[in-house]
């Protein structure tokens, strides 16, 4: 940093960093700060590059931790940054590159130091480091908490008030990243933090009035997906002759050669995926998810969650319900488009889940869209590629489908949307299929994958719940979708027979022991019979409510009618089998009357005619199948580790040593 340092390996010996971390106090008015903050570098684009930076500066950080109680240099650096941010908005409007550049550099150093401090000490110790001033060793100021709150408030103001331009992109990104770092103390605790100094500052006091503006700005950062400006558009560049800079120096700025501090090598070109990405959009979304999942204080609900739950469309002119302290409006069309385009990432899927589950305005808007395929197809693709996704991403996608299928309008409309050439579906060429039939195919495929690989009951339950919600509205099922429904039942039937045989043998072997626990096979049998019952209810619901709309399902049912024989007299299935039996018997009789060797087309024609002739009152009515997603008790036990695993794995501007992480194991990320 400053002059006279040109590579990472030289940073531990950099004279300016050594003075910052040394035993000598530096006044906030000292020209030293201009010298320290006069460096230029290619911004880190990966955690690997930041790992190199952290390893190179660890000795500097340790020295500052040791000396700061006597020097107060951390507080002085923060005050220098705070003083410069007061003019940032004007600097942006006036294109004052030098001022913004040095403010960014100050924040970059603060963020790097803060990350090390948070990793190595408790929040209480961190608080003390913000209060130390130049005075007798070990003493500190009276107003212990002001500087942390002032810095947090300043970062939020910077995010919401500074216009996003090429010259402000980096400092906006750094402000978002620094807030994530402030909240990262959760990473170093196994238990969920329910009382935190940083949380308290963000959820009350001076930061509270900015809640809705911060949430709105972070959402718009995600929506806009602004790419990082090209290198050189927001920092000083050396002239081609190597001497001087494009801009004149302010008085007091260091003279001599300025550092070009690079992490990827001078002139290194970012990878194609980095060129296409938006670091600010990514970091903003991660920060939003972290804020949304902060635990409620005993006397204060999470205001960021309240803001996410209550915001409305800019076209909605109705009054906000009272009280709505953090309500705001945002363009729902832009939000919808961004969500549709970004579903390849876990964090975008998690945001979609949160909005659908918690914000009724967003849910109502999305369900009213006439282009729902733009949202549903990316979700189906996540489930289709289940082998390549982590389990949390799959769960979120599945729960989104479950929430959508709670709406009858959605269940009807998806069968009216006709898709052509679904290239990512490789089991069979689908030249034309309804969105509803495709949804059924993908959910059934997920069930089959789960049966053979993960064997997760939770996954099964939610897949079947989504199918059950849709079943009464099945319309014009594609022949392949109808076949797969019956094929799944066939698979379950074979599995039932196999487990029944194994359970019988196990039970015989255990009769000699009165104290034997319930054998595993018997437990497996109970589970599989629950699933079979559910599948029969789904088939029955379709036959009862929309028989005449689904000749392909009746055809598949008749083709595999022998499958259902064994379940007629089974006590667990007798009631639900009545309608299926009646349908099989009724249509089998009509086909026998029509003669042998009928073509597929002729069979379907007979089925369509029979569907009209079958008296509806002969089918027994069962309660409507409706399953509603209910969040687990204490959902933070799932969501907070999940969100922080996304931060840990996704944040390009952050690096943490895996050995320091306490919240989750590396495998769970």
PDB file of C-alpha atoms in Angstrom, residues 32-291:
ATOM      1  CA  UNK A  32       0.598   9.626   6.324  1.00  0.00           C
ATOM      2  CA  UNK A  33      -2.987   8.663   5.450  1.00  0.00           C
ATOM      3  CA  UNK A  34      -2.719  10.196   1.983  1.00  0.00           C
ATOM      4  CA  UNK A  35       0.445   8.181   1.458  1.00  0.00           C
ATOM      5  CA  UNK A  36      -1.086   4.931   2.780  1.00  0.00           C
ATOM      6  CA  UNK A  37      -4.189   5.252   0.625  1.00  0.00           C
ATOM      7  CA  UNK A  38      -2.332   6.051  -2.590  1.00  0.00           C
ATOM      8  CA  UNK A  39      -2.221   2.621  -4.179  1.00  0.00           C
ATOM      9  CA  UNK A  40      -3.778   1.109  -7.250  1.00  0.00           C
ATOM     10  CA  UNK A  41      -4.534  -2.534  -7.800  1.00  0.00           C
ATOM     11  CA  UNK A  42      -6.447  -5.014  -9.896  1.00  0.00           C
ATOM     12  CA  UNK A  43      -9.399  -5.971  -7.704  1.00  0.00           C
ATOM     13  CA  UNK A  44      -9.369  -9.554  -6.389  1.00  0.00           C
ATOM     14  CA  UNK A  45     -11.722 -11.768  -8.379  1.00  0.00           C
ATOM     15  CA  UNK A  46     -11.551 -14.999  -6.389  1.00  0.00           C
ATOM     16  CA  UNK A  47     -11.149 -16.309  -2.880  1.00  0.00           C
ATOM     17  CA  UNK A  48      -7.847 -17.884  -3.992  1.00  0.00           C
ATOM     18  CA  UNK A  49      -6.410 -14.440  -4.723  1.00  0.00           C
ATOM     19  CA  UNK A  50      -7.648 -13.132  -1.393  1.00  0.00           C
ATOM     20  CA  UNK A  51      -6.082 -16.105   0.345  1.00  0.00           C
ATOM     21  CA  UNK A  52      -2.726 -14.973  -1.040  1.00  0.00           C
ATOM     22  CA  UNK A  53      -3.397 -11.445   0.199  1.00  0.00           C
ATOM     23  CA  UNK A  54      -4.409 -12.617   3.671  1.00  0.00           C
ATOM     24  CA  UNK A  55      -1.394 -14.883   4.036  1.00  0.00           C
ATOM     25  CA  UNK A  56       0.897 -12.029   3.007  1.00  0.00           C
ATOM     26  CA  UNK A  57      -0.593  -9.559   5.484  1.00  0.00           C
ATOM     27  CA  UNK A  58      -1.227 -11.824   8.489  1.00  0.00           C
ATOM     28  CA  UNK A  59       1.857 -10.507  10.301  1.00  0.00           C
ATOM     29  CA  UNK A  60       0.660  -6.915   9.778  1.00  0.00           C
ATOM     30  CA  UNK A  61      -2.782  -7.794  11.167  1.00  0.00           C
ATOM     31  CA  UNK A  62      -1.339  -9.556  14.221  1.00  0.00           C
ATOM     32  CA  UNK A  63       0.886  -6.573  14.902  1.00  0.00           C
ATOM     33  CA  UNK A  64      -2.110  -4.225  14.734  1.00  0.00           C
ATOM     34  CA  UNK A  65      -4.139  -6.442  17.094  1.00  0.00           C
ATOM     35  CA  UNK A  66      -1.253  -6.264  19.562  1.00  0.00           C
ATOM     36  CA  UNK A  67      -0.511  -2.533  19.243  1.00  0.00           C
ATOM     37  CA  UNK A  68      -3.943  -1.013  18.595  1.00  0.00           C
ATOM     38  CA  UNK A  69      -4.943  -0.855  22.299  1.00  0.00           C
ATOM     39  CA  UNK A  70      -2.075   1.641  22.776  1.00  0.00           C
ATOM     40  CA  UNK A  71      -2.144   3.454  19.419  1.00  0.00           C
ATOM     41  CA  UNK A  72      -5.807   3.499  18.414  1.00  0.00           C
ATOM     42  CA  UNK A  73      -4.667   3.385  14.779  1.00  0.00           C
ATOM     43  CA  UNK A  74      -7.657   1.254  13.706  1.00  0.00           C
ATOM     44  CA  UNK A  75     -10.018   3.929  15.023  1.00  0.00           C
ATOM     45  CA  UNK A  76      -7.934   6.647  13.368  1.00  0.00           C
ATOM     46  CA  UNK A  77      -8.132   4.836  10.011  1.00  0.00           C
ATOM     47  CA  UNK A  78     -11.900   4.490  10.353  1.00  0.00           C
ATOM     48  CA  UNK A  79     -12.252   8.191  11.224  1.00  0.00           C
ATOM     49  CA  UNK A  80     -10.193   9.087   8.151  1.00  0.00           C
ATOM     50  CA  UNK A  81     -12.565   6.984   6.044  1.00  0.00           C
ATOM     51  CA  UNK A  82     -15.652   8.512   7.688  1.00  0.00           C
ATOM     52  CA  UNK A  83     -14.411  12.041   7.056  1.00  0.00           C
ATOM     53  CA  UNK A  84     -13.863  11.295   3.368  1.00  0.00           C
ATOM     54  CA  UNK A  85     -17.262   9.686   2.841  1.00  0.00           C
ATOM     55  CA  UNK A  86     -19.010  12.944   3.761  1.00  0.00           C
ATOM     56  CA  UNK A  87     -18.142  14.318   0.332  1.00  0.00           C
ATOM     57  CA  UNK A  88     -18.545  11.112  -1.670  1.00  0.00           C
ATOM     58  CA  UNK A  89     -21.881  11.988  -3.247  1.00  0.00           C
ATOM     59  CA  UNK A  90     -20.567  15.331  -4.486  1.00  0.00           C
ATOM     60  CA  UNK A  91     -17.346  13.627  -5.625  1.00  0.00           C
ATOM     61  CA  UNK A  92     -19.361  11.168  -7.717  1.00  0.00           C
ATOM     62  CA  UNK A  93     -21.397  13.941  -9.292  1.00  0.00           C
ATOM     63  CA  UNK A  94     -18.232  15.938 -10.029  1.00  0.00           C
ATOM     64  CA  UNK A  95     -16.323  12.876 -11.278  1.00  0.00           C
ATOM     65  CA  UNK A  96     -13.675  13.396  -8.570  1.00  0.00           C
ATOM     66  CA  UNK A  97     -11.763  10.158  -9.175  1.00  0.00           C
ATOM     67  CA  UNK A  98      -8.988  10.870  -6.684  1.00  0.00           C
ATOM     68  CA  UNK A  99     -11.314  11.380  -3.726  1.00  0.00           C
ATOM     69  CA  UNK A 100     -13.422   8.289  -4.438  1.00  0.00           C
ATOM     70  CA  UNK A 101     -10.323   6.241  -5.146  1.00  0.00           C
ATOM     71  CA  UNK A 102      -8.713   6.971  -1.778  1.00  0.00           C
ATOM     72  CA  UNK A 103     -12.005   6.461   0.097  1.00  0.00           C
ATOM     73  CA  UNK A 104     -12.285   3.054  -1.571  1.00  0.00           C
ATOM     74  CA  UNK A 105      -8.732   2.155  -0.629  1.00  0.00           C
ATOM     75  CA  UNK A 106      -9.391   3.105   2.996  1.00  0.00           C
ATOM     76  CA  UNK A 107     -12.470   0.888   3.070  1.00  0.00           C
ATOM     77  CA  UNK A 108     -10.612  -1.985   1.406  1.00  0.00           C
ATOM     78  CA  UNK A 109      -7.960  -1.901   4.156  1.00  0.00           C
ATOM     79  CA  UNK A 110     -10.647  -1.632   6.870  1.00  0.00           C
ATOM     80  CA  UNK A 111     -12.498  -4.636   5.408  1.00  0.00           C
ATOM     81  CA  UNK A 112      -9.331  -6.771   5.252  1.00  0.00           C
ATOM     82  CA  UNK A 113      -8.409  -5.876   8.845  1.00  0.00           C
ATOM     83  CA  UNK A 114     -11.955  -6.324  10.108  1.00  0.00           C
ATOM     84  CA  UNK A 115     -12.175  -9.836   8.697  1.00  0.00           C
ATOM     85  CA  UNK A 116      -9.054 -10.887  10.603  1.00  0.00           C
ATOM     86  CA  UNK A 117     -10.221  -9.185  13.814  1.00  0.00           C
ATOM     87  CA  UNK A 118     -13.639 -10.888  13.694  1.00  0.00           C
ATOM     88  CA  UNK A 119     -12.061 -14.266  13.050  1.00  0.00           C
ATOM     89  CA  UNK A 120      -9.648 -13.952  15.978  1.00  0.00           C
ATOM     90  CA  UNK A 121     -11.714 -12.340  18.747  1.00  0.00           C
ATOM     91  CA  UNK A 122     -15.128 -12.045  20.335  1.00  0.00           C
ATOM     92  CA  UNK A 123     -17.547  -9.223  19.542  1.00  0.00           C
ATOM     93  CA  UNK A 124     -16.806  -7.689  22.929  1.00  0.00           C
ATOM     94  CA  UNK A 125     -13.075  -7.566  22.155  1.00  0.00           C
ATOM     95  CA  UNK A 126     -13.814  -6.176  18.687  1.00  0.00           C
ATOM     96  CA  UNK A 127     -15.902  -3.445  20.304  1.00  0.00           C
ATOM     97  CA  UNK A 128     -12.962  -2.452  22.478  1.00  0.00           C
ATOM     98  CA  UNK A 129     -10.635  -2.194  19.478  1.00  0.00           C
ATOM     99  CA  UNK A 130     -13.017   0.365  17.978  1.00  0.00           C
ATOM    100  CA  UNK A 131     -12.755   2.480  21.125  1.00  0.00           C
ATOM    101  CA  UNK A 132      -9.004   2.572  21.702  1.00  0.00           C
ATOM    102  CA  UNK A 133      -7.362   5.954  21.249  1.00  0.00           C
ATOM    103  CA  UNK A 134      -3.864   7.340  21.674  1.00  0.00           C
ATOM    104  CA  UNK A 135      -3.528   7.466  25.452  1.00  0.00           C
ATOM    105  CA  UNK A 136      -2.179   5.418  28.312  1.00  0.00           C
ATOM    106  CA  UNK A 137      -1.861   1.677  27.523  1.00  0.00           C
ATOM    107  CA  UNK A 138      -5.069  -0.252  28.078  1.00  0.00           C
ATOM    108  CA  UNK A 139      -7.342   2.774  28.509  1.00  0.00           C
ATOM    109  CA  UNK A 140     -10.128   3.646  26.150  1.00  0.00           C
ATOM    110  CA  UNK A 141     -12.795   6.208  25.435  1.00  0.00           C
ATOM    111  CA  UNK A 142     -16.064   6.571  27.258  1.00  0.00           C
ATOM    112  CA  UNK A 143     -18.406   6.275  24.280  1.00  0.00           C
ATOM    113  CA  UNK A 144     -17.565   2.659  23.576  1.00  0.00           C
ATOM    114  CA  UNK A 145     -20.004   1.828  20.830  1.00  0.00           C
ATOM    115  CA  UNK A 146     -20.262   5.003  18.752  1.00  0.00           C
ATOM    116  CA  UNK A 147     -17.571   4.270  16.148  1.00  0.00           C
ATOM    117  CA  UNK A 148     -18.992   0.859  15.184  1.00  0.00           C
ATOM    118  CA  UNK A 149     -22.468   2.306  14.803  1.00  0.00           C
ATOM    119  CA  UNK A 150     -21.120   5.280  12.869  1.00  0.00           C
ATOM    120  CA  UNK A 151     -19.205   3.021  10.483  1.00  0.00           C
ATOM    121  CA  UNK A 152     -22.188   0.698   9.955  1.00  0.00           C
ATOM    122  CA  UNK A 153     -24.488   3.647   9.352  1.00  0.00           C
ATOM    123  CA  UNK A 154     -21.958   5.202   6.962  1.00  0.00           C
ATOM    124  CA  UNK A 155     -21.706   1.962   4.947  1.00  0.00           C
ATOM    125  CA  UNK A 156     -25.492   1.780   4.614  1.00  0.00           C
ATOM    126  CA  UNK A 157     -25.673   5.434   3.565  1.00  0.00           C
ATOM    127  CA  UNK A 158     -22.939   4.830   1.010  1.00  0.00           C
ATOM    128  CA  UNK A 159     -24.879   1.895  -0.494  1.00  0.00           C
ATOM    129  CA  UNK A 160     -28.241   3.669  -0.672  1.00  0.00           C
ATOM    130  CA  UNK A 161     -27.168   7.228  -1.524  1.00  0.00           C
ATOM    131  CA  UNK A 162     -24.104   7.099  -3.770  1.00  0.00           C
ATOM    132  CA  UNK A 163     -25.133   6.800  -7.448  1.00  0.00           C
ATOM    133  CA  UNK A 164     -23.838   3.665  -9.149  1.00  0.00           C
ATOM    134  CA  UNK A 165     -21.323   4.823 -11.775  1.00  0.00           C
ATOM    135  CA  UNK A 166     -18.161   3.307 -13.201  1.00  0.00           C
ATOM    136  CA  UNK A 167     -16.080   5.329 -10.730  1.00  0.00           C
ATOM    137  CA  UNK A 168     -18.263   4.340  -7.715  1.00  0.00           C
ATOM    138  CA  UNK A 169     -18.808   0.649  -8.564  1.00  0.00           C
ATOM    139  CA  UNK A 170     -15.798  -0.557  -6.559  1.00  0.00           C
ATOM    140  CA  UNK A 171     -16.561   1.428  -3.411  1.00  0.00           C
ATOM    141  CA  UNK A 172     -20.236   0.360  -3.544  1.00  0.00           C
ATOM    142  CA  UNK A 173     -19.125  -3.268  -3.819  1.00  0.00           C
ATOM    143  CA  UNK A 174     -16.633  -2.807  -0.980  1.00  0.00           C
ATOM    144  CA  UNK A 175     -19.349  -1.289   1.251  1.00  0.00           C
ATOM    145  CA  UNK A 176     -21.623  -4.292   0.678  1.00  0.00           C
ATOM    146  CA  UNK A 177     -18.746  -6.690   1.284  1.00  0.00           C
ATOM    147  CA  UNK A 178     -17.749  -4.915   4.500  1.00  0.00           C
ATOM    148  CA  UNK A 179     -21.291  -5.287   5.860  1.00  0.00           C
ATOM    149  CA  UNK A 180     -21.127  -9.020   5.080  1.00  0.00           C
ATOM    150  CA  UNK A 181     -17.800  -9.168   6.927  1.00  0.00           C
ATOM    151  CA  UNK A 182     -19.300  -7.327   9.919  1.00  0.00           C
ATOM    152  CA  UNK A 183     -22.006 -10.002  10.114  1.00  0.00           C
ATOM    153  CA  UNK A 184     -19.594 -12.909   9.567  1.00  0.00           C
ATOM    154  CA  UNK A 185     -19.084 -13.459  13.290  1.00  0.00           C
ATOM    155  CA  UNK A 186     -21.833 -16.103  12.883  1.00  0.00           C
ATOM    156  CA  UNK A 187     -19.367 -18.244  10.911  1.00  0.00           C
ATOM    157  CA  UNK A 188     -17.200 -18.696  13.997  1.00  0.00           C
ATOM    158  CA  UNK A 189     -19.993 -19.949  16.281  1.00  0.00           C
ATOM    159  CA  UNK A 190     -21.546 -23.414  16.177  1.00  0.00           C
ATOM    160  CA  UNK A 191     -24.774 -22.132  17.698  1.00  0.00           C
ATOM    161  CA  UNK A 192     -27.103 -19.652  15.998  1.00  0.00           C
ATOM    162  CA  UNK A 193     -26.358 -16.134  17.267  1.00  0.00           C
ATOM    163  CA  UNK A 194     -29.467 -14.738  18.921  1.00  0.00           C
ATOM    164  CA  UNK A 195     -27.814 -11.812  20.667  1.00  0.00           C
ATOM    165  CA  UNK A 196     -25.154  -9.952  18.740  1.00  0.00           C
ATOM    166  CA  UNK A 197     -23.694  -6.480  19.073  1.00  0.00           C
ATOM    167  CA  UNK A 198     -23.670  -5.997  15.290  1.00  0.00           C
ATOM    168  CA  UNK A 199     -27.243  -7.268  14.959  1.00  0.00           C
ATOM    169  CA  UNK A 200     -28.332  -4.798  17.630  1.00  0.00           C
ATOM    170  CA  UNK A 201     -26.788  -1.868  15.749  1.00  0.00           C
ATOM    171  CA  UNK A 202     -28.394  -2.917  12.456  1.00  0.00           C
ATOM    172  CA  UNK A 203     -31.869  -3.551  13.876  1.00  0.00           C
ATOM    173  CA  UNK A 204     -32.260  -0.399  15.955  1.00  0.00           C
ATOM    174  CA  UNK A 205     -30.711   3.011  16.516  1.00  0.00           C
ATOM    175  CA  UNK A 206     -29.279   5.081  13.667  1.00  0.00           C
ATOM    176  CA  UNK A 207     -29.309   2.240  11.107  1.00  0.00           C
ATOM    177  CA  UNK A 208     -33.004   1.403  11.517  1.00  0.00           C
ATOM    178  CA  UNK A 209     -34.462   4.291   9.431  1.00  0.00           C
ATOM    179  CA  UNK A 210     -32.467   3.058   6.418  1.00  0.00           C
ATOM    180  CA  UNK A 211     -33.961  -0.470   6.514  1.00  0.00           C
ATOM    181  CA  UNK A 212     -36.374  -0.210   3.587  1.00  0.00           C
ATOM    182  CA  UNK A 213     -33.947   1.810   1.450  1.00  0.00           C
ATOM    183  CA  UNK A 214     -31.175  -0.717   2.027  1.00  0.00           C
ATOM    184  CA  UNK A 215     -33.386  -3.696   1.143  1.00  0.00           C
ATOM    185  CA  UNK A 216     -34.694  -1.859  -1.926  1.00  0.00           C
ATOM    186  CA  UNK A 217     -31.173  -0.923  -3.098  1.00  0.00           C
ATOM    187  CA  UNK A 218     -29.873  -4.469  -2.633  1.00  0.00           C
ATOM    188  CA  UNK A 219     -32.845  -5.820  -4.606  1.00  0.00           C
ATOM    189  CA  UNK A 220     -32.245  -3.325  -7.406  1.00  0.00           C
ATOM    190  CA  UNK A 221     -28.540  -4.242  -7.458  1.00  0.00           C
ATOM    191  CA  UNK A 222     -29.644  -7.852  -7.984  1.00  0.00           C
ATOM    192  CA  UNK A 223     -32.205  -6.849 -10.618  1.00  0.00           C
ATOM    193  CA  UNK A 224     -29.806  -4.701 -12.647  1.00  0.00           C
ATOM    194  CA  UNK A 225     -26.918  -7.204 -12.682  1.00  0.00           C
ATOM    195  CA  UNK A 226     -24.470  -4.384 -13.438  1.00  0.00           C
ATOM    196  CA  UNK A 227     -21.165  -5.825 -14.560  1.00  0.00           C
ATOM    197  CA  UNK A 228     -17.922  -4.616 -13.094  1.00  0.00           C
ATOM    198  CA  UNK A 229     -16.636  -1.718 -15.212  1.00  0.00           C
ATOM    199  CA  UNK A 230     -13.618  -2.432 -17.406  1.00  0.00           C
ATOM    200  CA  UNK A 231     -10.207  -2.133 -15.711  1.00  0.00           C
ATOM    201  CA  UNK A 232      -9.038   1.464 -15.584  1.00  0.00           C
ATOM    202  CA  UNK A 233     -12.462   3.098 -15.572  1.00  0.00           C
ATOM    203  CA  UNK A 234     -12.494   3.652 -11.834  1.00  0.00           C
ATOM    204  CA  UNK A 235      -8.823   3.748 -10.747  1.00  0.00           C
ATOM    205  CA  UNK A 236      -5.767   5.703 -11.812  1.00  0.00           C
ATOM    206  CA  UNK A 237      -3.725   4.306 -14.646  1.00  0.00           C
ATOM    207  CA  UNK A 238      -0.065   4.915 -15.402  1.00  0.00           C
ATOM    208  CA  UNK A 239       0.742   6.731 -18.645  1.00  0.00           C
ATOM    209  CA  UNK A 240       2.270   4.806 -21.489  1.00  0.00           C
ATOM    210  CA  UNK A 241       5.724   6.271 -20.798  1.00  0.00           C
ATOM    211  CA  UNK A 242       5.543   4.980 -17.221  1.00  0.00           C
ATOM    212  CA  UNK A 243       5.888   8.423 -15.649  1.00  0.00           C
ATOM    213  CA  UNK A 244       3.271  10.295 -13.656  1.00  0.00           C
ATOM    214  CA  UNK A 245      -0.474   9.677 -13.708  1.00  0.00           C
ATOM    215  CA  UNK A 246      -3.409  10.729 -15.824  1.00  0.00           C
ATOM    216  CA  UNK A 247      -4.541  13.000 -13.016  1.00  0.00           C
ATOM    217  CA  UNK A 248      -2.701  15.635 -11.023  1.00  0.00           C
ATOM    218  CA  UNK A 249      -1.907  14.915  -7.395  1.00  0.00           C
ATOM    219  CA  UNK A 250      -3.646  16.634  -4.560  1.00  0.00           C
ATOM    220  CA  UNK A 251      -1.277  18.382  -2.173  1.00  0.00           C
ATOM    221  CA  UNK A 252       0.117  16.058   0.460  1.00  0.00           C
ATOM    222  CA  UNK A 253      -0.250  12.903  -1.641  1.00  0.00           C
ATOM    223  CA  UNK A 254       2.801  10.686  -1.776  1.00  0.00           C
ATOM    224  CA  UNK A 255       5.317  11.409  -4.502  1.00  0.00           C
ATOM    225  CA  UNK A 256       7.432   8.949  -6.434  1.00  0.00           C
ATOM    226  CA  UNK A 257       6.325   5.740  -8.126  1.00  0.00           C
ATOM    227  CA  UNK A 258       2.834   4.632  -7.163  1.00  0.00           C
ATOM    228  CA  UNK A 259       2.134   1.000  -6.566  1.00  0.00           C
ATOM    229  CA  UNK A 260       0.337  -1.024  -9.159  1.00  0.00           C
ATOM    230  CA  UNK A 261      -0.773  -3.785  -6.837  1.00  0.00           C
ATOM    231  CA  UNK A 262      -2.064  -6.796  -8.742  1.00  0.00           C
ATOM    232  CA  UNK A 263      -3.352 -10.144  -7.566  1.00  0.00           C
ATOM    233  CA  UNK A 264      -3.935 -11.763 -10.924  1.00  0.00           C
ATOM    234  CA  UNK A 265      -0.748 -10.491 -12.556  1.00  0.00           C
ATOM    235  CA  UNK A 266      -0.226  -7.279 -14.505  1.00  0.00           C
ATOM    236  CA  UNK A 267      -2.616  -7.171 -17.431  1.00  0.00           C
ATOM    237  CA  UNK A 268      -4.165 -10.516 -16.488  1.00  0.00           C
ATOM    238  CA  UNK A 269      -7.479 -11.198 -18.166  1.00  0.00           C
ATOM    239  CA  UNK A 270     -10.412 -12.437 -16.091  1.00  0.00           C
ATOM    240  CA  UNK A 271     -11.999 -15.739 -16.927  1.00  0.00           C
ATOM    241  CA  UNK A 272     -15.019 -15.643 -19.266  1.00  0.00           C
ATOM    242  CA  UNK A 273     -17.450 -16.394 -16.446  1.00  0.00           C
ATOM    243  CA  UNK A 274     -16.013 -13.490 -14.450  1.00  0.00           C
ATOM    244  CA  UNK A 275     -16.464 -11.183 -17.420  1.00  0.00           C
ATOM    245  CA  UNK A 276     -20.128 -12.110 -17.552  1.00  0.00           C
ATOM    246  CA  UNK A 277     -20.832 -11.915 -13.837  1.00  0.00           C
ATOM    247  CA  UNK A 278     -21.876  -9.028 -11.658  1.00  0.00           C
ATOM    248  CA  UNK A 279     -19.924  -9.024  -8.372  1.00  0.00           C
ATOM    249  CA  UNK A 280     -22.111  -6.237  -6.958  1.00  0.00           C
ATOM    250  CA  UNK A 281     -25.342  -8.101  -7.772  1.00  0.00           C
ATOM    251  CA  UNK A 282     -23.943 -11.299  -6.247  1.00  0.00           C
ATOM    252  CA  UNK A 283     -22.687  -9.650  -3.060  1.00  0.00           C
ATOM    253  CA  UNK A 284     -25.870  -7.578  -2.692  1.00  0.00           C
ATOM    254  CA  UNK A 285     -28.014 -10.704  -2.890  1.00  0.00           C
ATOM    255  CA  UNK A 286     -25.863 -12.505  -0.323  1.00  0.00           C
ATOM    256  CA  UNK A 287     -26.057  -9.540   2.063  1.00  0.00           C
ATOM    257  CA  UNK A 288     -29.832  -9.375   1.578  1.00  0.00           C
ATOM    258  CA  UNK A 289     -30.176 -13.081   2.431  1.00  0.00           C
ATOM    259  CA  UNK A 290     -27.992 -12.678   5.523  1.00  0.00           C
ATOM    260  CA  UNK A 291     -30.042  -9.683   6.709  1.00  0.00           C
TER     261      UNK A 291
END
